[in-house]
Short mmCIF file of C-alpha atoms in Angstrom, two decimals:
data_model
loop_
_atom_site.label_atom_id
_atom_site.label_comp_id
_atom_site.label_asym_id
_atom_site.label_seq_id
_atom_site.Cartn_x
_atom_site.Cartn_y
_atom_site.Cartn_z
CA MET A 5 -19.80 11.34 10.39
CA LYS A 6 -19.55 8.43 7.99
CA MET A 7 -16.04 7.63 6.78
CA HIS A 8 -15.96 6.82 3.08
CA VAL A 9 -13.49 4.10 2.12
CA SER A 10 -11.75 3.44 -1.20
CA VAL A 11 -9.85 0.21 -1.84
CA VAL A 12 -7.08 0.43 -4.45
CA ILE A 13 -5.92 -2.81 -6.08
CA PRO A 14 -3.09 -2.98 -8.64
CA ALA A 15 -3.39 -6.00 -10.93
CA LEU A 16 -1.26 -7.69 -13.57
CA ASN A 17 -2.66 -10.83 -15.23
CA GLU A 18 -4.77 -11.85 -12.23
CA GLU A 19 -7.93 -13.00 -14.05
CA LYS A 20 -8.21 -16.10 -11.84
CA THR A 21 -8.51 -14.18 -8.58
CA VAL A 22 -9.36 -10.51 -9.20
CA ALA A 23 -13.17 -10.91 -9.24
CA GLU A 24 -13.18 -12.73 -5.91
CA VAL A 25 -10.93 -10.06 -4.37
CA VAL A 26 -13.10 -7.21 -5.68
CA GLU A 27 -16.32 -8.81 -4.43
CA GLY A 28 -14.78 -9.37 -1.00
CA ALA A 29 -13.44 -5.81 -0.75
CA LEU A 30 -16.80 -4.28 -1.74
CA ARG A 31 -18.28 -5.72 1.45
CA PHE A 32 -16.22 -3.20 3.44
CA ALA A 33 -15.69 -0.24 1.08
CA ASP A 34 -17.68 2.40 -0.76
CA GLU A 35 -15.66 1.83 -3.92
CA VAL A 36 -13.00 -0.53 -5.25
CA ILE A 37 -10.55 0.73 -7.87
CA VAL A 38 -8.59 -1.83 -9.88
CA VAL A 39 -5.60 -0.51 -11.81
CA ASP A 40 -4.82 -2.96 -14.58
CA ASP A 41 -1.08 -2.57 -15.16
CA GLY A 42 -0.88 -3.74 -18.77
CA SER A 43 -2.49 -7.16 -18.37
CA THR A 44 -2.76 -9.41 -21.41
CA ASP A 45 -5.63 -11.49 -20.00
CA ARG A 46 -9.20 -10.72 -18.88
CA THR A 47 -8.25 -9.02 -15.60
CA ALA A 48 -9.87 -5.68 -16.45
CA GLU A 49 -13.07 -7.22 -17.80
CA LEU A 50 -13.60 -9.51 -14.82
CA ALA A 51 -12.79 -6.79 -12.29
CA ARG A 52 -15.35 -4.49 -13.91
CA ARG A 53 -17.99 -7.21 -13.90
CA ALA A 54 -17.35 -7.79 -10.19
CA GLY A 55 -18.14 -4.14 -9.45
CA ALA A 56 -14.80 -2.34 -9.53
CA ARG A 57 -13.94 0.95 -11.17
CA VAL A 58 -11.22 -0.07 -13.61
CA VAL A 59 -8.45 1.99 -15.18
CA ARG A 60 -5.90 0.46 -17.50
CA HIS A 61 -2.25 1.23 -18.14
CA ARG A 62 -1.52 0.54 -21.80
CA ARG A 63 1.80 -1.02 -20.83
CA ARG A 64 3.27 -2.40 -17.64
CA MET A 65 4.46 0.48 -15.46
CA GLY A 66 5.03 -1.26 -12.12
CA VAL A 67 3.02 -1.73 -8.97
CA TYR A 68 3.87 1.67 -7.45
CA ARG A 69 2.77 3.56 -10.55
CA ALA A 70 -0.43 1.51 -10.43
CA PHE A 71 -0.96 2.50 -6.80
CA LYS A 72 -0.39 6.17 -7.64
CA THR A 73 -2.95 6.01 -10.43
CA GLY A 74 -5.46 4.50 -8.03
CA PHE A 75 -4.68 7.05 -5.30
CA LYS A 76 -5.50 9.92 -7.67
CA LEU A 77 -8.85 8.37 -8.55
CA ALA A 78 -9.84 7.46 -4.98
CA ARG A 79 -12.76 9.48 -3.64
CA GLY A 80 -12.78 8.10 -0.10
CA ASP A 81 -11.67 9.77 3.12
CA VAL A 82 -9.52 6.69 3.71
CA VAL A 83 -7.66 4.60 1.14
CA VAL A 84 -6.94 0.90 1.67
CA THR A 85 -4.47 -1.02 -0.51
CA MET A 86 -4.41 -4.72 -1.21
CA GLY A 87 -3.26 -7.18 -3.86
CA ALA A 88 -5.30 -8.80 -6.64
CA ASP A 89 -3.75 -12.26 -6.29
CA GLY A 90 -5.87 -13.44 -3.36
CA GLN A 91 -3.09 -13.39 -0.77
CA HIS A 92 -4.70 -10.55 1.19
CA ASP A 93 -7.97 -11.31 2.95
CA PRO A 94 -10.63 -8.58 2.47
CA ALA A 95 -11.97 -9.54 5.89
CA ASP A 96 -8.92 -7.77 7.35
CA VAL A 97 -10.09 -4.39 6.01
CA PRO A 98 -12.25 -3.53 9.08
CA ARG A 99 -9.27 -4.29 11.35
CA LEU A 100 -7.13 -1.85 9.37
CA LEU A 101 -9.80 0.83 9.52
CA GLU A 102 -10.53 0.59 13.24
CA PRO A 103 -7.57 2.70 14.55
CA ILE A 104 -8.44 5.45 12.03
CA ARG A 105 -12.15 5.35 12.89
CA ALA A 106 -11.22 5.61 16.57
CA GLY A 107 -9.04 8.68 15.90
CA ARG A 108 -5.83 6.96 17.01
CA ALA A 109 -3.99 6.74 13.68
CA ASP A 110 -3.54 8.31 10.26
CA LEU A 111 -1.73 5.34 8.73
CA VAL A 112 -2.29 1.70 9.66
CA LEU A 113 0.10 -1.04 8.52
CA GLY A 114 -1.08 -4.59 8.04
CA VAL A 115 1.69 -6.70 9.57
CA ARG A 116 2.35 -10.06 7.91
CA GLN A 117 3.05 -13.23 9.89
CA GLU A 118 6.54 -13.35 8.40
CA ILE A 119 8.74 -11.14 6.21
CA PRO A 120 9.87 -13.60 3.50
CA HIS A 121 12.65 -11.74 1.68
CA PHE A 122 16.01 -10.59 3.04
CA SER A 123 15.69 -7.29 1.16
CA GLU A 124 12.42 -6.55 2.96
CA ARG A 125 13.95 -7.40 6.33
CA PHE A 126 16.93 -5.14 5.55
CA ILE A 127 14.64 -2.23 4.65
CA ARG A 128 12.67 -2.83 7.85
CA ALA A 129 15.91 -2.67 9.85
CA LEU A 130 16.78 0.68 8.27
CA VAL A 131 13.32 2.13 8.93
CA ASN A 132 13.47 0.95 12.56
CA LEU A 133 16.47 3.17 13.16
CA LEU A 134 13.98 6.02 13.01
CA VAL A 135 10.43 4.65 13.25
CA PRO A 136 9.34 1.55 15.21
CA CYS A 137 7.86 -0.63 12.47
CA SER A 138 7.20 -4.37 12.26
CA ASP A 139 6.55 -4.50 8.51
CA ALA A 140 7.79 -1.66 6.29
CA SER A 141 6.99 -3.50 3.04
CA THR A 142 3.42 -4.61 3.60
CA GLY A 143 1.07 -4.35 0.63
CA MET A 144 -2.02 -3.89 2.80
CA ILE A 145 -2.42 -0.53 4.52
CA ALA A 146 -5.07 2.03 5.37
CA ILE A 147 -4.30 5.75 5.18
CA ARG A 148 -6.17 9.00 5.42
CA LYS A 149 -6.53 10.53 1.96
CA ALA A 150 -5.57 13.97 3.30
CA LEU A 151 -2.23 12.58 4.49
CA LEU A 152 -1.68 10.65 1.28
CA ALA A 153 -2.16 13.84 -0.75
CA GLN A 154 0.82 15.44 1.05
CA MET A 155 3.25 12.55 0.48
CA PRO A 156 5.71 12.74 -2.44
CA LEU A 157 5.59 8.94 -2.95
CA ARG A 158 9.22 8.62 -3.97
CA GLY A 159 10.91 5.39 -5.00
CA ASP A 160 10.29 2.32 -7.09
CA CYS A 161 7.87 0.79 -4.57
CA PRO A 162 6.28 1.78 -1.24
CA CYS A 163 8.70 -0.36 0.79
CA GLY A 164 10.14 1.73 3.62
CA THR A 165 9.54 5.11 1.99
CA PHE A 166 5.78 5.07 2.55
CA VAL A 167 6.19 4.83 6.31
CA LEU A 168 9.01 7.36 6.40
CA GLU A 169 7.15 9.96 4.35
CA ALA A 170 4.11 9.65 6.60
CA TYR A 171 6.29 9.89 9.71
CA GLY A 172 8.02 12.99 8.35
CA LEU A 173 4.61 14.68 8.09
CA GLY A 174 3.85 13.92 11.73
CA ALA A 175 1.44 11.06 11.04
CA ARG A 176 0.29 8.73 13.79
CA ILE A 177 1.20 5.21 12.69
CA ALA A 178 -0.45 2.05 14.00
CA GLU A 179 -0.08 -1.64 13.20
CA VAL A 180 -2.52 -4.55 13.10
CA PRO A 181 -1.87 -8.20 12.22
CA ILE A 182 -3.18 -9.49 8.90
CA VAL A 183 -3.43 -12.90 7.30
CA VAL A 184 -1.44 -13.49 4.11
CA LYS A 185 -2.42 -16.62 2.22
CA PRO A 186 -0.16 -18.59 -0.14
CA ARG A 187 -0.41 -17.62 -3.80
CA ARG A 188 -2.73 -20.04 -5.58
CA TYR A 189 -1.71 -19.20 -9.13
CA GLY A 190 1.56 -18.09 -10.71
CA ARG A 191 4.76 -17.12 -8.99
CA ARG A 192 5.54 -14.31 -6.61
CA ARG A 193 7.66 -11.73 -8.41
CA VAL A 194 11.21 -11.30 -7.16
CA LYS A 195 11.80 -7.87 -5.66
CA THR A 196 14.99 -6.89 -7.49
CA ARG A 197 13.90 -3.25 -7.25
CA HIS A 198 14.79 -3.24 -3.57
CA VAL A 199 18.47 -2.60 -4.31
CA ARG A 200 17.70 0.87 -5.67
CA GLN A 201 14.83 1.31 -3.22
CA THR A 202 17.33 1.21 -0.36
CA PHE A 203 18.79 4.54 -1.53
CA TYR A 204 15.32 6.11 -1.54
CA VAL A 205 14.83 4.82 2.01
CA LEU A 206 18.07 6.44 3.16
CA PHE A 207 17.09 9.72 1.50
CA ASP A 208 13.65 9.68 3.10
CA MET A 209 15.17 8.93 6.51
CA GLY A 210 17.15 12.15 6.27
CA ALA A 211 14.16 14.09 4.93
CA ALA A 212 11.93 12.78 7.73
CA VAL A 213 14.38 13.86 10.43
CA VAL A 214 14.58 17.37 8.99
CA LYS A 215 10.79 17.68 8.72
CA ARG A 216 10.23 16.50 12.29
CA LEU A 217 12.83 18.95 13.60
CA LEU A 218 11.20 21.82 11.71
CA MET A 219 7.80 20.83 13.08
CA ARG A 220 9.13 20.86 16.64
CA MET A 221 10.76 24.25 16.13
CA GLY A 222 7.48 25.58 14.77
CA HIS A 223 5.57 24.33 17.83
CA ARG A 224 8.05 25.99 20.18
CA SER A 225 7.94 29.40 18.49
#
């Protein structure tokens, strides 16, 4: 059975790169959804011309809200996420999909060569207390839509909580290496939201433990 793939791309003022990213992603997906998070440039127009389905937030709502908007619109059996700034290589999409196609995973994390920010490394350390994970803050993942539909998607960003929510539902989690290129235009945004995100991670750690225990009790009865 053919597996239909949706790629979801949040974008904020990425007119210089979004068309190239969309065209690259369409080589490996049935649809590409760009969520324009309140851009003031031609991001939406250029993404649409490149072949993406485009939805616009009237004002900036943040990358996680953009992801959630895209997840609701996605029609594929599997959803892949990536950035609009050209740092993620669309050629990595097949590598992310392979463990799901082979029936070995429900969520696949694209592991970066390095974790640049201390806050991301700290969140990874917390997640590893419960789930072995090399990169809990990656922006490039592949996930079964059926699993995604069950996840509450708490927090200010997917960092840490995305993995924990999937784990709490009994998901099989795999990892593959990805290439992350330097940003060609603009600056990388500082992740100040990670301070509050840490509390969501701690909450989801507790929730995941409870869910896994209940699942085991259900299997035994």
